[in-house]
PDB file of C-alpha atoms in Angstrom:
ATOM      1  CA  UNK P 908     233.890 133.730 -81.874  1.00  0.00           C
ATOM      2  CA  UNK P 909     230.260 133.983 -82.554  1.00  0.00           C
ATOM      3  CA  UNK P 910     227.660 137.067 -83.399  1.00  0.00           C
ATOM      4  CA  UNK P 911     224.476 137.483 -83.562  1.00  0.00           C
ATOM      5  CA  UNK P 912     223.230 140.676 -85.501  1.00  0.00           C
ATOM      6  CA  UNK P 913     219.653 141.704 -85.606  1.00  0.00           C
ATOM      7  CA  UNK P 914     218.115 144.184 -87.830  1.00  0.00           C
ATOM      8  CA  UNK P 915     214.488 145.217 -88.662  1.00  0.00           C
ATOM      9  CA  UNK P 916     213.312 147.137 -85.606  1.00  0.00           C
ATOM     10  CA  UNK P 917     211.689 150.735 -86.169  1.00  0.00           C
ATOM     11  CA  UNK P 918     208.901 152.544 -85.252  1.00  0.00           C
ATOM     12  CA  UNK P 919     205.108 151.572 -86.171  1.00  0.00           C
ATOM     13  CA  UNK P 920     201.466 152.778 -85.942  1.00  0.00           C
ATOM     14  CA  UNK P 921     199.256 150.207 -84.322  1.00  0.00           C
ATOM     15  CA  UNK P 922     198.436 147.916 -86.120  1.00  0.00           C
ATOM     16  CA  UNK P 923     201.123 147.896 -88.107  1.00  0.00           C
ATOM     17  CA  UNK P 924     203.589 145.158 -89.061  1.00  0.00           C
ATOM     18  CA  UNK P 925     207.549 144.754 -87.833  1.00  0.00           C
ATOM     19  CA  UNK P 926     209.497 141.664 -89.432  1.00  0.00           C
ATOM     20  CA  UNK P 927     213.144 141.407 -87.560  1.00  0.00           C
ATOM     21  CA  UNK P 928     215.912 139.431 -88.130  1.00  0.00           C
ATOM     22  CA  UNK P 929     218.600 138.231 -86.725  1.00  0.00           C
ATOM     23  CA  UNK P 930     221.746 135.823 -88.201  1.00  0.00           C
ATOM     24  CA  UNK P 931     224.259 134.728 -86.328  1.00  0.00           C
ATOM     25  CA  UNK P 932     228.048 133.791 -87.620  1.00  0.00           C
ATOM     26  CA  UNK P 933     231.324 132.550 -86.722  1.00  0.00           C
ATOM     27  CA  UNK P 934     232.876 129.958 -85.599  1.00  0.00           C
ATOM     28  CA  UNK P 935     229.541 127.781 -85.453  1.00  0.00           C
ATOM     29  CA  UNK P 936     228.909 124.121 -85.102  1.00  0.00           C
ATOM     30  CA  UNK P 937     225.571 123.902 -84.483  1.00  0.00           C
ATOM     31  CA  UNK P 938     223.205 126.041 -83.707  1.00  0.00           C
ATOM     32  CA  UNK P 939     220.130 124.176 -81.668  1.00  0.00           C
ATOM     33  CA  UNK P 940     217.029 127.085 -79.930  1.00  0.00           C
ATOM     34  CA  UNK P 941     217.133 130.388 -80.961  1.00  0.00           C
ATOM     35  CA  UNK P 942     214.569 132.755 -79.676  1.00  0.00           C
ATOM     36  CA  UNK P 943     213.243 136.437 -79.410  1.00  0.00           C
ATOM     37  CA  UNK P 944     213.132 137.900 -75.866  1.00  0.00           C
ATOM     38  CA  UNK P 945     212.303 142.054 -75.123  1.00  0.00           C
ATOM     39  CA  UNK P 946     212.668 144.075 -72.318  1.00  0.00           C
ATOM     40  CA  UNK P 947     210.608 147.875 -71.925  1.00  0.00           C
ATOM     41  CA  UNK P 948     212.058 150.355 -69.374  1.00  0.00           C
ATOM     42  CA  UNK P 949     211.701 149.720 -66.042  1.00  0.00           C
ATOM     43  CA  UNK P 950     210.422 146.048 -66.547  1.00  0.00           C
ATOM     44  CA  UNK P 951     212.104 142.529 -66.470  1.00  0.00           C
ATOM     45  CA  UNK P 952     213.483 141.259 -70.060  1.00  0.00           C
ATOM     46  CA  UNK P 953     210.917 138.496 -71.027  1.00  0.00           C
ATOM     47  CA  UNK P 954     210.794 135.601 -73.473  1.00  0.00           C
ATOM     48  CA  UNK P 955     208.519 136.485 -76.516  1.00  0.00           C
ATOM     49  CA  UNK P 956     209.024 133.485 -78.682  1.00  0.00           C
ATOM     50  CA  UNK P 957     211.663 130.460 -79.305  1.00  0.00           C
ATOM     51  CA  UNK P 958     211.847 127.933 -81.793  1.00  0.00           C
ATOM     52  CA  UNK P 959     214.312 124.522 -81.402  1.00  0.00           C
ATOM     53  CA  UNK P 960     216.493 123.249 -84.380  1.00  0.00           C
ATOM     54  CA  UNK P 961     213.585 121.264 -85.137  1.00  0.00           C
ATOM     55  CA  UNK P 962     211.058 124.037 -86.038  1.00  0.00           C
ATOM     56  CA  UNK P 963     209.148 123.616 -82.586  1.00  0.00           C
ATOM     57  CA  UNK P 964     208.083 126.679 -81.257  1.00  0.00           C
ATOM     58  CA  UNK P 965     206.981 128.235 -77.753  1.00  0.00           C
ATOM     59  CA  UNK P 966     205.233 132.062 -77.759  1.00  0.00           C
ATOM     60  CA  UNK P 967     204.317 134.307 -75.067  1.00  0.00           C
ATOM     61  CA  UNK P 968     200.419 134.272 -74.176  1.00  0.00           C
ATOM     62  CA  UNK P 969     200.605 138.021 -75.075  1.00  0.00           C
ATOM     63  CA  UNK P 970     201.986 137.191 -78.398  1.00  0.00           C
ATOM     64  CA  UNK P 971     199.976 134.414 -79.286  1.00  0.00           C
ATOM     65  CA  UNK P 972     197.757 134.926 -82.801  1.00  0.00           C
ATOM     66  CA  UNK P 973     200.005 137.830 -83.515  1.00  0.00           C
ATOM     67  CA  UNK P 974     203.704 137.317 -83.803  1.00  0.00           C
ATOM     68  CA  UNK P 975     205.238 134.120 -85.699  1.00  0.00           C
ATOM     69  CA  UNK P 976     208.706 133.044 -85.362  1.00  0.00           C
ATOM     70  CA  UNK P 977     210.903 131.137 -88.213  1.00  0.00           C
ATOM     71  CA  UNK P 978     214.119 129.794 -88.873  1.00  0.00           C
ATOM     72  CA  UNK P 979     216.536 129.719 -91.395  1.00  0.00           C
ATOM     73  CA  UNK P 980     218.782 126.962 -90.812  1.00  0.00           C
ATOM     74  CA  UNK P 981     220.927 126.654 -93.461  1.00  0.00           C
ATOM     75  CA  UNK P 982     221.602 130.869 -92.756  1.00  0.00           C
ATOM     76  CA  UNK P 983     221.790 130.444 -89.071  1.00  0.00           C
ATOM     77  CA  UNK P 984     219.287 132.921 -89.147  1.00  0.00           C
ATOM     78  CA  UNK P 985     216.122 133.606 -86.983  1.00  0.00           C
ATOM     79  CA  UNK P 986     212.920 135.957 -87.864  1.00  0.00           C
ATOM     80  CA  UNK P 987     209.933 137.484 -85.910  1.00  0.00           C
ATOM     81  CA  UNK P 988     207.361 138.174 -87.627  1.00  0.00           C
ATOM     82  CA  UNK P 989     205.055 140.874 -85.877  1.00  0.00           C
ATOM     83  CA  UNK P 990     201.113 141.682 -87.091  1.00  0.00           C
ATOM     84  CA  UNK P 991     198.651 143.500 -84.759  1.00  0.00           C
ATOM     85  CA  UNK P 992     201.210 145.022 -83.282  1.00  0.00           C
ATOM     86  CA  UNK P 993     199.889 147.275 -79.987  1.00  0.00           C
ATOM     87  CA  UNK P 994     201.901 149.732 -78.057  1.00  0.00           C
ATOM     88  CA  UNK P 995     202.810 147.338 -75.076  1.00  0.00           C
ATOM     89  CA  UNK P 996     204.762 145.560 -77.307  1.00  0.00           C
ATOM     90  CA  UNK P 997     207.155 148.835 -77.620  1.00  0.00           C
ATOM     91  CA  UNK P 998     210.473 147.524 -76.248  1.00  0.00           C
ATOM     92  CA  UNK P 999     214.121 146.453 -76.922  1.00  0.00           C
ATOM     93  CA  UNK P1000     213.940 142.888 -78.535  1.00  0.00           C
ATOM     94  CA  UNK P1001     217.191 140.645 -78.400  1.00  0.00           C
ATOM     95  CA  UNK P1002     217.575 137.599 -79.871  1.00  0.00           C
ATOM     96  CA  UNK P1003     219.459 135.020 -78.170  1.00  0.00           C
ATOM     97  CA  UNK P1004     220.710 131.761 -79.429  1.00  0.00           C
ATOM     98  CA  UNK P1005     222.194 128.546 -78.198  1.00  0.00           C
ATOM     99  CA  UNK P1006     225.225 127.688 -80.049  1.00  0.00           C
ATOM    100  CA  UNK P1007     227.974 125.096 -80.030  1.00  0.00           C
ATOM    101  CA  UNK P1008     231.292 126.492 -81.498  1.00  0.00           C
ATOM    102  CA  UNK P1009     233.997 124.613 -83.436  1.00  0.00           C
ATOM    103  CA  UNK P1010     236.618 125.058 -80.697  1.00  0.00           C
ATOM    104  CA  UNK P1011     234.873 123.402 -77.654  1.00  0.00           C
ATOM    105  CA  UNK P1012     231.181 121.836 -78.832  1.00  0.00           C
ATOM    106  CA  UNK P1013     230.253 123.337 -75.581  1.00  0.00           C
ATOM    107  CA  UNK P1014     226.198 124.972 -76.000  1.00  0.00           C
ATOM    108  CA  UNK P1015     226.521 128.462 -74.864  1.00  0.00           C
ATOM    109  CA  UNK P1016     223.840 131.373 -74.855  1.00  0.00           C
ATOM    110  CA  UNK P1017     224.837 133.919 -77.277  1.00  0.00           C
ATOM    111  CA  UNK P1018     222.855 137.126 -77.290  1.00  0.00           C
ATOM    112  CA  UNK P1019     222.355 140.144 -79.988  1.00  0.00           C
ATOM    113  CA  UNK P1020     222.544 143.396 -79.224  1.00  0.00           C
ATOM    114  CA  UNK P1021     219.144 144.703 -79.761  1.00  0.00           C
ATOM    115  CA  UNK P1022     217.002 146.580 -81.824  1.00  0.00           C
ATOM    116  CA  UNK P1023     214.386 148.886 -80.324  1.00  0.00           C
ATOM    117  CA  UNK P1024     210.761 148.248 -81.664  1.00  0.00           C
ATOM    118  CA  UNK P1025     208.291 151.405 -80.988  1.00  0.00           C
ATOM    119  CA  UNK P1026     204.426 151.366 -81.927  1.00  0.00           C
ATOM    120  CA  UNK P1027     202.530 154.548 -81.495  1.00  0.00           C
ATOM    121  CA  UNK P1028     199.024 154.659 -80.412  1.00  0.00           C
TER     122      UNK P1028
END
C-alpha cells in the first residue's frame, strides 16, 4: 500500500555534510508527521528529528544547531539535512511517517528501510 524509500546515506569525514531523503508513495491520503529516527549497534533506536504537516519541528538535544529537517509536501517527501557531523552520529537512520491511506483513512506508522550513515574520525 504505502513505501517509504530513503536514499542519501554514505560514509563522511567529520565534519562533513550528509543530506538524506526519503519519499514515500502509494496509496496516500494524507500524510501528517514524518520524522528521522537512528539506531547504532547495540543501542536503542532514537528519535533524531520530526516535523508535522504544518512545518513544526522537534530535534534531538544532540542534534540541535547541526541537523535541519524539511518537508516536501506536495512530493510526500522528507529531508535531513546533516552539518558538523561527529562520529556518534554513525548509525542506521529510518525515516518513519504517519500516513492515512485511501482505503481506510486510518493514521498508521509507516517506516523506511534504512540507510546507514558512517563518519570517520
Amino acid at each position: 500500500q504505502v513505501q517509504l524509500v530513503e536514499s542519501g546515506g554514505g560514509l563522511v569525514q567529520a565534519g562533513g555534510s550528509l543530506r538524506l531523503s526519503c519519499a514515500a508513495s502509494g496509496n496516500i491520503y494524507m500524510v501528517n508527521a514524518m520524522g528521522w529516527y537512528r539506531q547504532a549497534p547495540g543501542k536503542q533506536r532514537e528519535l533524531v528529528a520530526s516535523i508535522t504537516s504544518g512545518g513544526s519541528t522537534n530535534y534531538a538535544d544532540s542534534v540541535k544547531g547541526r541537523f535541519t529537517i524539511s518537508r516536501d509536501n506536495a512530493k510526500n517527501t522528507v529531508y535531513l539535512q546533516m552539518n558538523s557531523l561527529k562520529p556518534e552520529d554513525t548509525a542506521v537512520y529510518y525515516c518513519k511517517s504517519i500516513i492515512m491511506v485511501l482505503t481506510n483513512l486510518v493514521a498508521t506508522d509507516y517506516w523506511g528501510q534504512g540507510t546507514q550513515v558512517t563518519v570517520s574520525s
